[in-house]
Amino acid sequence: KVPGLVRDDGVTVFESQVVLNYLEDEYGEHKPSFKPATPKERCHMELQIRIHDLYVASPNCTAAGFSHSQGAMYLSRAWHGEARG
């Protein structure tokens, strides 16, 4: 899974939203913030993350040209053939 963050205690944390929240909680006193300043902007950011996680990088993406892993969503026609491109 990408992205991944290795914390100082050796634990690896995955998922964009989880990593973002951890960094904000751990280092939030340092500015600028990782998150937008207003509730409306944060709402928009969180919606974009959910859309990506559910509809773009989901293992349920079986449409032509898509793969089942987040790191390789877009497949080339030359490498994977006509059925995937």
Coordinates of N, CA and C in Angstrom, one line a residue:
K1 N 0.8 -1.2 0.0 CA 0.0 0.0 0.0 C 0.9 1.2 0.0
V2 N 0.4 2.2 -0.7 CA 1.1 3.5 -0.7 C 0.1 4.6 -0.5
P3 N 0.3 5.6 0.3 CA 1.5 5.9 1.0 C 1.6 5.1 2.3
G4 N 2.8 5.0 2.8 CA 3.1 4.4 4.1 C 4.0 5.3 4.8
L5 N 3.9 5.4 6.1 CA 4.7 6.2 7.0 C 5.3 5.3 8.1
V6 N 6.6 5.3 8.3 CA 7.2 4.5 9.4 C 7.4 5.5 10.5
R7 N 6.6 5.3 11.6 CA 6.8 6.1 12.8 C 8.1 5.9 13.5
D8 N 8.4 6.8 14.5 CA 9.7 6.6 15.2 C 9.7 5.4 16.1
D9 N 8.6 4.8 16.4 CA 8.5 3.6 17.1 C 8.6 2.3 16.3
G10 N 8.8 2.5 14.9 CA 9.0 1.4 14.0 C 7.7 0.9 13.4
V11 N 6.5 1.4 13.9 CA 5.2 0.9 13.3 C 5.0 1.6 12.0
T12 N 4.6 0.9 11.0 CA 4.2 1.4 9.7 C 2.8 1.7 9.6
V13 N 2.4 2.9 9.2 CA 1.0 3.3 9.1 C 0.7 3.6 7.7
F14 N -0.5 3.0 7.2 CA -0.9 3.1 5.8 C -2.2 3.9 5.7
E15 N -2.5 4.3 4.5 CA -3.7 5.0 4.2 C -3.5 6.5 4.3
S16 N -3.9 7.3 3.3 CA -3.6 8.7 3.2 C -4.2 9.5 4.4
Q17 N -5.5 9.2 4.7 CA -6.2 9.9 5.7 C -5.6 9.6 7.1
V18 N -5.2 8.4 7.3 CA -4.6 8.0 8.6 C -3.3 8.7 8.8
V19 N -2.5 8.6 7.7 CA -1.2 9.3 7.8 C -1.3 10.8 8.0
L20 N -2.2 11.4 7.3 CA -2.5 12.9 7.4 C -2.9 13.2 8.9
N21 N -3.9 12.5 9.4 CA -4.3 12.7 10.8 C -3.2 12.5 11.8
Y22 N -2.4 11.5 11.6 CA -1.3 11.3 12.5 C -0.3 12.4 12.5
L23 N 0.1 12.8 11.3 CA 1.0 14.0 11.2 C 0.5 15.2 11.8
E24 N -0.8 15.5 11.5 CA -1.4 16.7 12.1 C -1.5 16.6 13.6
D25 N -1.8 15.5 14.1 CA -1.9 15.3 15.6 C -0.5 15.4 16.2
E26 N 0.4 14.8 15.6 CA 1.8 14.7 16.2 C 2.6 16.0 16.1
Y27 N 2.4 16.7 14.9 CA 3.2 17.9 14.6 C 2.4 19.1 14.4
G28 N 1.1 19.1 14.8 CA 0.2 20.2 14.5 C 0.6 21.6 15.0
E29 N 1.5 21.6 16.0 CA 1.9 22.9 16.6 C 2.9 23.6 15.6
H30 N 3.5 22.8 14.7 CA 4.4 23.4 13.7 C 3.5 23.9 12.5
K31 N 3.7 25.0 12.0 CA 2.9 25.6 11.0 C 3.8 25.6 9.7
P32 N 3.1 25.5 8.5 CA 1.7 25.5 8.3 C 1.1 24.1 8.5
S33 N -0.2 24.1 8.7 CA -1.0 22.9 8.9 C -1.0 22.1 7.6
F34 N -1.1 20.8 7.8 CA -1.4 19.9 6.7 C -2.8 19.9 6.2
K35 N -3.7 20.4 7.0 CA -5.1 20.5 6.7 C -5.5 21.9 6.3
P36 N -6.6 22.0 5.5 CA -7.1 23.4 5.2 C -7.6 24.1 6.5
A37 N -7.7 25.4 6.4 CA -8.0 26.2 7.6 C -9.5 26.2 7.9
T38 N -10.4 26.0 7.0 CA -11.8 26.2 7.3 C -12.5 24.8 7.2
P39 N -13.7 24.7 7.9 CA -14.4 23.4 7.8 C -14.9 23.1 6.4
K40 N -15.2 24.1 5.6 CA -15.6 23.8 4.2 C -14.5 23.3 3.4
E41 N -13.3 23.8 3.6 CA -12.1 23.4 2.8 C -11.7 22.0 3.3
R42 N -11.8 21.7 4.6 CA -11.5 20.3 5.1 C -12.5 19.3 4.6
C43 N -13.8 19.7 4.5 CA -14.8 18.8 4.0 C -14.5 18.5 2.5
H44 N -14.1 19.4 1.8 CA -13.7 19.2 0.4 C -12.5 18.3 0.3
M45 N -11.5 18.5 1.1 CA -10.3 17.6 1.1 C -10.7 16.2 1.5
E46 N -11.5 16.0 2.5 CA -11.9 14.7 2.9 C -12.8 14.0 1.9
L47 N -13.6 14.7 1.2 CA -14.4 14.2 0.1 C -13.5 13.7 -1.0
Q48 N -12.5 14.4 -1.4 CA -11.6 14.0 -2.5 C -10.8 12.8 -2.1
I49 N -10.4 12.7 -0.8 CA -9.7 11.5 -0.4 C -10.7 10.2 -0.5
R50 N -11.9 10.4 0.0 CA -12.9 9.3 -0.1 C -13.2 8.9 -1.5
I51 N -13.4 9.9 -2.4 CA -13.6 9.5 -3.8 C -12.5 8.7 -4.4
H52 N -11.3 9.2 -4.1 CA -10.1 8.4 -4.5 C -10.1 7.0 -4.0
D53 N -10.3 6.9 -2.7 CA -10.2 5.6 -2.0 C -11.3 4.6 -2.5
L54 N -12.5 5.1 -2.7 CA -13.6 4.3 -3.0 C -13.8 4.0 -4.5
Y55 N -13.5 5.0 -5.3 CA -13.9 4.9 -6.7 C -12.7 4.9 -7.7
V56 N -11.6 5.4 -7.3 CA -10.4 5.4 -8.2 C -9.5 4.3 -7.9
A57 N -9.1 4.1 -6.6 CA -8.1 3.1 -6.2 C -8.7 1.9 -5.6
S58 N -10.0 1.7 -5.6 CA -10.7 0.6 -5.0 C -10.4 -0.7 -5.7
P59 N -10.2 -1.8 -4.9 CA -10.1 -3.1 -5.6 C -11.3 -3.5 -6.4
N60 N -12.4 -2.7 -6.3 CA -13.5 -3.0 -7.2 C -13.5 -2.3 -8.5
C61 N -12.4 -1.6 -8.8 CA -12.2 -1.0 -10.1 C -11.8 -2.0 -11.2
T62 N -12.8 -2.5 -11.9 CA -12.5 -3.5 -12.9 C -12.8 -3.0 -14.3
A63 N -13.0 -1.8 -14.5 CA -13.2 -1.2 -15.8 C -11.9 -1.3 -16.6
A64 N -12.1 -1.4 -17.9 CA -10.9 -1.5 -18.8 C -10.0 -0.4 -18.6
G65 N -8.7 -0.6 -18.5 CA -7.7 0.4 -18.3 C -7.3 0.6 -16.8
F66 N -8.0 -0.2 -15.9 CA -7.7 0.0 -14.5 C -7.2 -1.4 -14.0
S67 N -6.4 -1.2 -12.9 CA -5.9 -2.4 -12.2 C -6.5 -2.5 -10.9
H68 N -6.1 -3.5 -10.1 CA -6.7 -3.7 -8.8 C -5.8 -3.2 -7.7
S69 N -4.7 -2.6 -8.0 CA -3.8 -2.1 -7.0 C -3.6 -0.6 -7.1
Q70 N -3.6 0.1 -6.0 CA -3.5 1.5 -6.0 C -2.2 2.1 -6.7
G71 N -1.1 1.4 -6.6 CA 0.1 1.8 -7.2 C 0.1 1.7 -8.7
A72 N -0.8 1.0 -9.3 CA -0.7 0.8 -10.8 C -2.1 0.9 -11.4
M73 N -2.8 2.0 -11.1 CA -4.2 2.1 -11.6 C -4.3 2.2 -13.1
Y74 N -3.4 2.9 -13.7 CA -3.5 3.1 -15.1 C -2.5 2.2 -15.8
L75 N -3.0 1.3 -16.7 CA -2.2 0.4 -17.4 C -2.0 0.8 -18.8
S76 N -0.8 0.6 -19.4 CA -0.5 0.9 -20.8 C -1.1 -0.2 -21.7
R77 N -1.6 0.3 -22.8 CA -2.1 -0.7 -23.8 C -1.0 -1.6 -24.3
A78 N 0.2 -1.0 -24.5 CA 1.3 -1.8 -25.1 C 1.7 -2.9 -24.2
W79 N 1.7 -2.6 -22.9 CA 2.2 -3.6 -21.9 C 1.2 -4.6 -21.6
H80 N -0.1 -4.2 -21.4 CA -1.1 -5.1 -20.9 C -2.1 -5.5 -21.9
G81 N -2.0 -5.0 -23.2 CA -2.9 -5.5 -24.2 C -4.2 -4.7 -24.4
E82 N -4.8 -4.9 -25.5 CA -6.0 -4.1 -25.8 C -7.1 -4.2 -24.7
A83 N -7.3 -5.4 -24.1 CA -8.4 -5.6 -23.2 C -8.3 -4.7 -22.0
R84 N -7.0 -4.2 -21.6 CA -6.8 -3.4 -20.4 C -6.6 -2.0 -20.8
G85 N -6.6 -1.6 -22.0 CA -6.2 -0.2 -22.4 C -7.3 0.6 -23.0

